[in-house]
Coordinates of C-alpha atoms and ligand atoms in Angstrom, one line a residue:
M103 CA 89.5 161.1 18.7
N104 CA 91.0 164.7 18.9
S105 CA 94.6 164.2 18.1
S106 CA 95.5 167.3 20.0
V107 CA 95.1 165.5 23.1
S108 CA 96.9 162.3 22.6
G109 CA 100.0 161.0 21.1
K110 CA 103.8 160.3 22.8
D111 CA 105.0 163.5 20.9
N112 CA 102.3 165.7 21.8
P113 CA 103.5 168.2 24.3
N114 CA 99.8 168.6 25.5
L115 CA 100.2 164.8 26.6
R116 CA 101.5 165.8 29.9
R117 CA 98.0 167.6 30.7
F118 CA 96.4 164.3 30.1
G119 CA 97.0 161.8 33.0
A120 CA 96.9 165.1 35.0
F121 CA 100.4 165.4 35.7
Q122 CA 101.6 169.2 34.8
G123 CA 104.6 169.5 37.0
I124 CA 105.7 170.3 40.5
P125 CA 105.5 173.8 42.0
R126 CA 108.6 173.9 44.3
N127 CA 108.1 177.2 46.2
A128 CA 105.5 175.9 48.3
W129 CA 105.2 174.1 51.6
Y130 CA 104.6 170.6 51.6
V131 CA 104.0 168.2 54.3
A132 CA 107.2 165.9 54.9
A133 CA 105.7 163.8 57.8
G134 CA 103.4 163.7 60.6
R135 CA 105.1 165.0 63.5
E136 CA 104.9 161.8 65.7
E137 CA 106.9 160.3 62.8
I138 CA 109.9 162.4 63.5
T139 CA 112.2 161.4 66.5
T140 CA 115.8 161.1 67.1
E141 CA 115.9 158.3 64.7
P142 CA 116.7 159.6 61.4
L143 CA 114.0 159.3 58.9
G144 CA 114.5 158.9 55.0
R145 CA 111.9 160.1 52.7
S146 CA 111.7 161.0 48.9
L147 CA 110.3 164.5 48.6
L148 CA 109.8 166.2 45.6
G149 CA 112.2 163.9 43.8
K150 CA 115.1 164.4 46.3
P151 CA 116.0 162.2 49.1
V152 CA 115.6 164.0 52.3
V153 CA 116.5 163.1 56.1
L154 CA 114.6 164.0 59.2
Y155 CA 115.3 163.9 62.7
R156 CA 114.8 165.7 65.8
K157 CA 117.3 167.8 68.1
T158 CA 117.8 167.3 71.7
D159 CA 115.4 170.5 71.9
G160 CA 113.0 168.7 69.9
A161 CA 113.4 171.0 66.8
V162 CA 113.1 169.2 63.6
I163 CA 115.8 169.2 60.8
A164 CA 115.4 168.5 57.4
M165 CA 118.4 167.8 55.1
Y166 CA 119.5 166.3 51.9
D167 CA 119.9 162.5 52.4
A168 CA 123.5 161.9 51.0
C169 CA 126.8 162.3 52.8
P170 CA 128.9 164.6 50.4
H171 CA 131.8 162.5 50.8
R172 CA 130.5 159.3 49.2
G173 CA 127.0 159.5 49.1
F174 CA 126.1 157.2 52.0
P175 CA 122.5 158.0 53.0
L176 CA 122.4 159.9 56.3
S177 CA 119.0 158.6 57.0
K178 CA 121.1 155.1 57.6
S179 CA 123.4 156.8 59.8
K180 CA 123.3 158.1 63.4
V181 CA 122.1 161.1 65.2
V182 CA 124.5 162.1 67.7
G183 CA 123.2 165.1 70.0
D184 CA 121.9 167.8 67.5
H185 CA 124.3 166.5 64.7
I186 CA 124.0 163.7 62.2
Q187 CA 127.1 161.2 62.0
C188 CA 127.6 159.2 58.7
R189 CA 128.0 155.6 59.3
Y190 CA 130.3 154.9 56.3
H191 CA 133.2 157.2 57.3
G192 CA 132.1 159.0 60.4
N193 CA 132.0 162.8 59.1
V194 CA 129.8 164.7 61.3
F195 CA 127.3 167.5 60.0
N196 CA 125.7 170.1 62.4
E197 CA 122.0 171.1 62.0
Q198 CA 123.0 173.6 59.3
G199 CA 124.3 170.9 57.2
T200 CA 128.5 172.1 58.0
C201 CA 130.7 169.3 58.3
V202 CA 132.3 169.9 61.8
E203 CA 134.3 166.7 62.0
M204 CA 136.1 164.1 59.9
P205 CA 137.2 161.4 62.4
A206 CA 139.0 159.6 59.6
N207 CA 141.2 162.6 58.7
P208 CA 141.8 164.4 61.9
N209 CA 144.2 166.7 60.6
A210 CA 143.0 167.7 57.5
N211 CA 141.1 170.9 56.7
I212 CA 137.5 170.4 56.0
S213 CA 136.5 171.4 52.7
K214 CA 133.7 173.8 52.4
N215 CA 132.2 171.6 49.9
M216 CA 131.7 169.3 52.6
C217 CA 128.3 170.2 53.4
V218 CA 124.9 169.1 53.0
T219 CA 121.7 171.2 51.9
T220 CA 119.2 171.6 54.6
Y221 CA 115.7 172.8 54.2
P222 CA 113.3 174.8 56.1
V223 CA 110.7 173.2 58.6
V224 CA 107.9 174.0 60.2
E225 CA 105.8 172.0 62.9
S226 CA 102.0 172.6 62.8
W227 CA 99.0 170.8 64.0
H228 CA 99.4 167.1 62.9
W229 CA 102.3 167.8 60.5
V230 CA 105.9 168.7 59.7
W231 CA 106.1 171.0 56.7
I232 CA 108.8 171.6 54.2
W233 CA 109.9 173.9 51.9
M234 CA 112.2 172.8 49.3
G235 CA 112.1 175.9 46.6
D236 CA 114.0 179.2 47.2
P237 CA 114.8 179.4 50.9
E238 CA 114.4 183.2 50.6
R239 CA 110.4 182.4 50.2
A240 CA 110.0 180.1 52.6
D241 CA 107.4 182.0 54.7
P242 CA 105.7 180.1 57.5
A243 CA 102.5 182.4 57.3
L244 CA 101.9 180.6 54.2
I245 CA 101.2 177.6 56.0
P246 CA 97.3 177.1 56.7
H247 CA 95.8 177.1 60.0
F248 CA 92.4 176.3 61.4
D249 CA 90.5 177.1 64.7
C250 CA 89.9 173.5 65.5
E251 CA 93.8 172.9 65.7
N252 CA 93.9 174.0 69.3
N253 CA 90.8 172.7 70.3
P254 CA 91.6 170.7 73.4
A255 CA 88.0 169.0 73.3
Y256 CA 88.6 167.2 70.2
D257 CA 90.6 164.0 69.5
H258 CA 93.7 164.9 67.0
R259 CA 95.3 161.8 65.4
F260 CA 98.0 161.2 62.7
Y261 CA 96.9 157.9 60.9
S262 CA 99.5 157.4 58.6
P263 CA 101.7 158.1 55.6
L264 CA 100.7 155.9 52.5
G265 CA 103.5 155.9 50.0
P266 CA 105.1 156.4 48.1
I267 CA 102.0 155.4 45.9
D268 CA 102.7 154.7 42.2
C269 CA 101.0 158.0 41.1
N270 CA 101.5 161.6 40.4
F271 CA 100.3 164.0 42.8
Q272 CA 97.8 165.4 40.6
L273 CA 95.7 162.3 40.4
I274 CA 95.1 162.7 44.3
H275 CA 94.1 166.4 43.8
D276 CA 92.0 165.4 41.3
N277 CA 90.2 162.8 43.1
L278 CA 90.0 164.9 46.3
A279 CA 88.2 167.7 44.5
D280 CA 85.8 165.3 42.8
A281 CA 83.0 164.5 45.6
T282 CA 81.0 162.5 43.1
H283 CA 83.2 159.5 43.1
T284 CA 82.1 159.1 46.6
S285 CA 79.0 157.7 45.8
F286 CA 80.7 155.0 43.4
L287 CA 84.2 154.1 43.9
H288 CA 83.2 154.2 47.7
E289 CA 79.6 153.1 47.2
G290 CA 77.9 152.9 50.7
L291 CA 80.6 153.8 52.5
L292 CA 80.7 157.5 52.6
D293 CA 77.1 158.4 51.6
D294 CA 73.6 158.5 52.4
A295 CA 71.2 155.4 52.6
D296 CA 70.1 156.1 49.0
N297 CA 73.7 156.3 48.2
A298 CA 74.2 159.1 45.7
E299 CA 73.3 162.1 48.1
M300 CA 77.0 163.5 47.7
A301 CA 77.2 163.3 43.8
L302 CA 74.0 165.3 43.6
A303 CA 74.4 167.8 46.2
E304 CA 75.0 171.4 44.5
P305 CA 78.7 172.6 45.5
L306 CA 79.3 176.4 46.5
V307 CA 83.0 177.3 45.3
E308 CA 84.8 180.1 46.7
R309 CA 88.1 181.0 45.5
L310 CA 89.9 182.5 48.3
D311 CA 93.2 183.6 47.0
E312 CA 95.4 182.4 43.9
T313 CA 96.2 179.1 45.4
T314 CA 93.0 178.3 47.8
F315 CA 89.5 177.6 47.1
R316 CA 86.9 176.4 49.2
V317 CA 83.7 173.9 48.3
T318 CA 80.8 173.9 50.7
R319 CA 78.0 171.1 50.2
L320 CA 74.8 170.9 52.1
M321 CA 72.8 167.9 52.3
P322 CA 69.9 169.3 54.3
D323 CA 68.1 165.9 54.7
F324 CA 71.0 163.2 55.4
V325 CA 69.9 159.6 56.5
P326 CA 73.2 157.5 57.0
N327 CA 73.5 154.4 56.4
E328 CA 75.0 151.8 59.0
D329 CA 78.5 152.3 57.6
V330 CA 78.4 156.1 57.6
A331 CA 77.0 156.1 61.0
S332 CA 79.7 154.2 62.4
L333 CA 82.4 156.2 60.7
Y334 CA 81.2 159.8 61.9
H335 CA 79.7 158.3 65.1
L336 CA 76.0 159.3 64.3
R337 CA 72.7 157.2 64.9
T338 CA 71.4 155.0 61.9
G339 CA 68.1 155.8 60.4
V340 CA 68.2 159.4 62.0
R341 CA 67.9 162.5 59.8
Y342 CA 71.0 164.8 60.0
I343 CA 71.7 168.2 58.2
R344 CA 74.9 167.4 56.6
R345 CA 77.5 170.4 55.8
L346 CA 80.8 169.2 54.1
E347 CA 83.2 171.9 53.6
V348 CA 86.6 171.3 51.8
W349 CA 89.4 173.6 51.9
H350 CA 91.8 172.9 48.8
H351 CA 95.3 174.5 49.8
L352 CA 97.1 174.0 46.7
P353 CA 99.7 172.4 46.0
S354 CA 99.5 170.2 49.2
L355 CA 96.9 170.2 51.5
L356 CA 93.2 169.4 51.8
T357 CA 91.2 169.9 54.8
A358 CA 87.5 168.5 54.9
F359 CA 85.3 169.4 57.7
N360 CA 82.3 167.0 57.7
R361 CA 79.9 168.3 60.1
Y362 CA 76.3 166.6 61.1
Y363 CA 73.9 168.8 62.7
E364 CA 70.7 167.4 64.2
F365 CA 67.7 167.7 61.9
T366 CA 65.5 170.5 62.7
G367 CA 63.3 170.4 59.9
E368 CA 64.2 174.0 59.2
S369 CA 65.5 175.7 56.1
A370 CA 68.9 174.5 55.6
E371 CA 70.2 178.1 54.6
G372 CA 70.7 179.2 58.3
E373 CA 73.4 177.6 60.6
P374 CA 71.6 174.7 62.4
A375 CA 72.2 175.0 65.9
M376 CA 73.1 171.8 67.3
L377 CA 76.2 169.9 66.1
A378 CA 76.1 166.2 66.5
A379 CA 79.5 165.1 65.0
E380 CA 82.4 166.8 63.5
H381 CA 85.1 164.8 61.5
I382 CA 87.9 166.9 60.0
T383 CA 90.2 165.1 57.7
T384 CA 93.1 166.6 56.6
V385 CA 95.3 165.3 54.0
G386 CA 99.0 166.1 52.7
I387 CA 99.4 165.5 49.1
T388 CA 103.2 165.2 48.7
P389 CA 105.1 164.2 45.5
A390 CA 107.8 161.8 46.3
S391 CA 109.1 162.3 42.6
E392 CA 107.4 163.2 39.4
N393 CA 105.2 159.7 39.4
T394 CA 105.2 158.8 43.0
S395 CA 103.4 160.5 46.1
Y396 CA 102.6 160.6 49.8
H397 CA 99.1 160.4 51.0
L398 CA 99.5 161.5 54.7
T399 CA 96.1 161.5 56.7
A400 CA 95.2 163.1 59.9
V401 CA 92.0 163.4 61.5
S402 CA 90.4 165.6 64.2
S403 CA 86.8 164.8 65.6
S404 CA 84.6 165.9 68.1
F405 CA 84.4 162.4 69.1
A406 CA 87.0 159.9 70.4
Q407 CA 88.5 157.8 67.8
S408 CA 88.8 153.9 67.8
E409 CA 91.1 151.6 66.0
A410 CA 87.9 150.7 64.1
D411 CA 87.5 154.2 62.8
K412 CA 91.1 154.4 61.7
D413 CA 90.9 151.2 59.7
G414 CA 87.3 152.2 58.4
L415 CA 88.9 155.5 56.8
L416 CA 92.2 153.9 55.6
Y417 CA 89.8 151.3 54.0
V418 CA 88.4 154.0 51.7
I419 CA 91.6 155.6 51.0
G420 CA 92.6 152.3 50.1
Q421 CA 89.8 152.3 47.3
D422 CA 91.1 155.8 46.1
I423 CA 94.8 154.4 46.2
E424 CA 93.6 151.4 44.0
A425 CA 92.2 153.9 41.5
F426 CA 95.2 156.3 41.4
I427 CA 97.6 153.4 40.7
A428 CA 95.2 152.2 37.9
L429 CA 95.1 155.6 36.2
Q430 CA 98.7 156.4 36.3
S431 CA 99.5 152.7 34.9
Y432 CA 96.9 153.5 32.3
F433 CA 98.5 156.6 31.2
E434 CA 101.9 155.5 31.2
Q435 CA 101.4 152.6 29.2
H436 CA 99.0 153.6 26.6
A437 CA 100.1 157.4 26.4
D438 CA 99.9 157.0 22.6
V439 CA 96.3 156.7 22.7
A440 CA 95.2 157.5 26.3
V441 CA 92.6 160.7 26.4
E442 CA 90.4 162.3 28.8
V443 CA 86.9 163.5 28.2
S444 CA 85.7 165.8 31.2
M445 CA 82.5 166.2 32.6
A446 CA 80.8 168.9 34.2
S447 CA 81.3 167.6 37.6
D448 CA 85.3 167.6 36.9
K449 CA 84.9 171.3 37.1
L450 CA 86.7 171.3 40.3
G451 CA 89.4 168.8 39.6
L452 CA 89.9 170.9 36.5
L453 CA 90.6 173.9 38.8
T454 CA 93.4 172.1 40.8
R455 CA 94.9 171.3 37.6
K456 CA 94.8 174.7 36.6
I457 CA 96.2 176.6 39.7
I458 CA 99.1 174.0 39.8
A459 CA 100.0 174.4 36.2
A460 CA 99.8 178.3 37.1
M461 CA 102.2 177.8 39.8
V462 CA 104.5 175.7 37.8
E463 CA 104.3 178.2 34.9
K464 CA 105.1 181.0 37.1
E465 CA 108.3 179.2 38.5
R466 CA 109.3 178.6 34.7
A467 CA 109.1 182.0 33.9
Ligands
FES796 S1 130.4 158.5 52.9 FE1 130.2 159.8 54.7 S2 132.1 160.2 55.6 FE2 132.3 158.6 53.7
FE2_797 FE1 87.8 158.9 47.6

């Protein structure tokens, strides 16, 4: 064993078991849009308690989830109009986090310290995004957009916030960047009838900017088995051209375009003409803390989605989550001996680690 990669006191160890820190100057998915109502929602994000609620005009407010008086959670309090009123002693905070009323001390001056930090939020497509780093740098233009967002012919659905899951968020990125596991961990559920097409498809990797890369896999003669046909609304036993295009927006979002074209028998190099089905999975990957994470899934599709479709996909995601928890538990319990031996197919997972590590380093510097 190479001692440079193991041992509790080894500073390199944090590079194993994937976790290397959490970039803070980035947009993360705080919730699905439909999760936020005029009832306050509490969520642990990037190691901090956050409360989210909607104002009367529908705008989303996010603030630190503790009253500055005695720390009572505002998520267990009451939204009153556009403000939030602490349920413990009644202090009222406006949407800027400023205390505007202290009903238990009506004649006292309100201290300027009686205020709550608020965070920039943006609603976009399925998501409510939050920025918890330097607010000066919270540029909404950094949030990724895709043409399909506004396609009225598509069925757009938020599936679920899963979590907090007992794993660091890098383990989720590792998994999502690794197409080879789909042929094994999800045996028979996401691949073709022979069950290894995905693992063997050569990826085309394009680095789009400092924190984004796109991976395209072409499977020019793809025959879905029953489960795959059911999930993507395809015909069983029929040949398709499958094109899987995955955008990795680090450190927080993955968008996977699964496109199935009618098989023409022609070269797969040109864009095939007839789209049979498109299924777009987006996953928000949000650290709840250093060792817990949210996995937020939404799907847009060219066909109407049923409850069975949702259950099918959540079953697959459940298999991933089982793996994340097992890996986290292993690296936590056996940090003194744990090692990883990477393979060529880990290239993209390692790229996500490299990009996230660079973001963390940049912020430390
Ligand atoms: S804890 Fe909120 S007003 Fe006292
Ligand atoms: Fe998976």
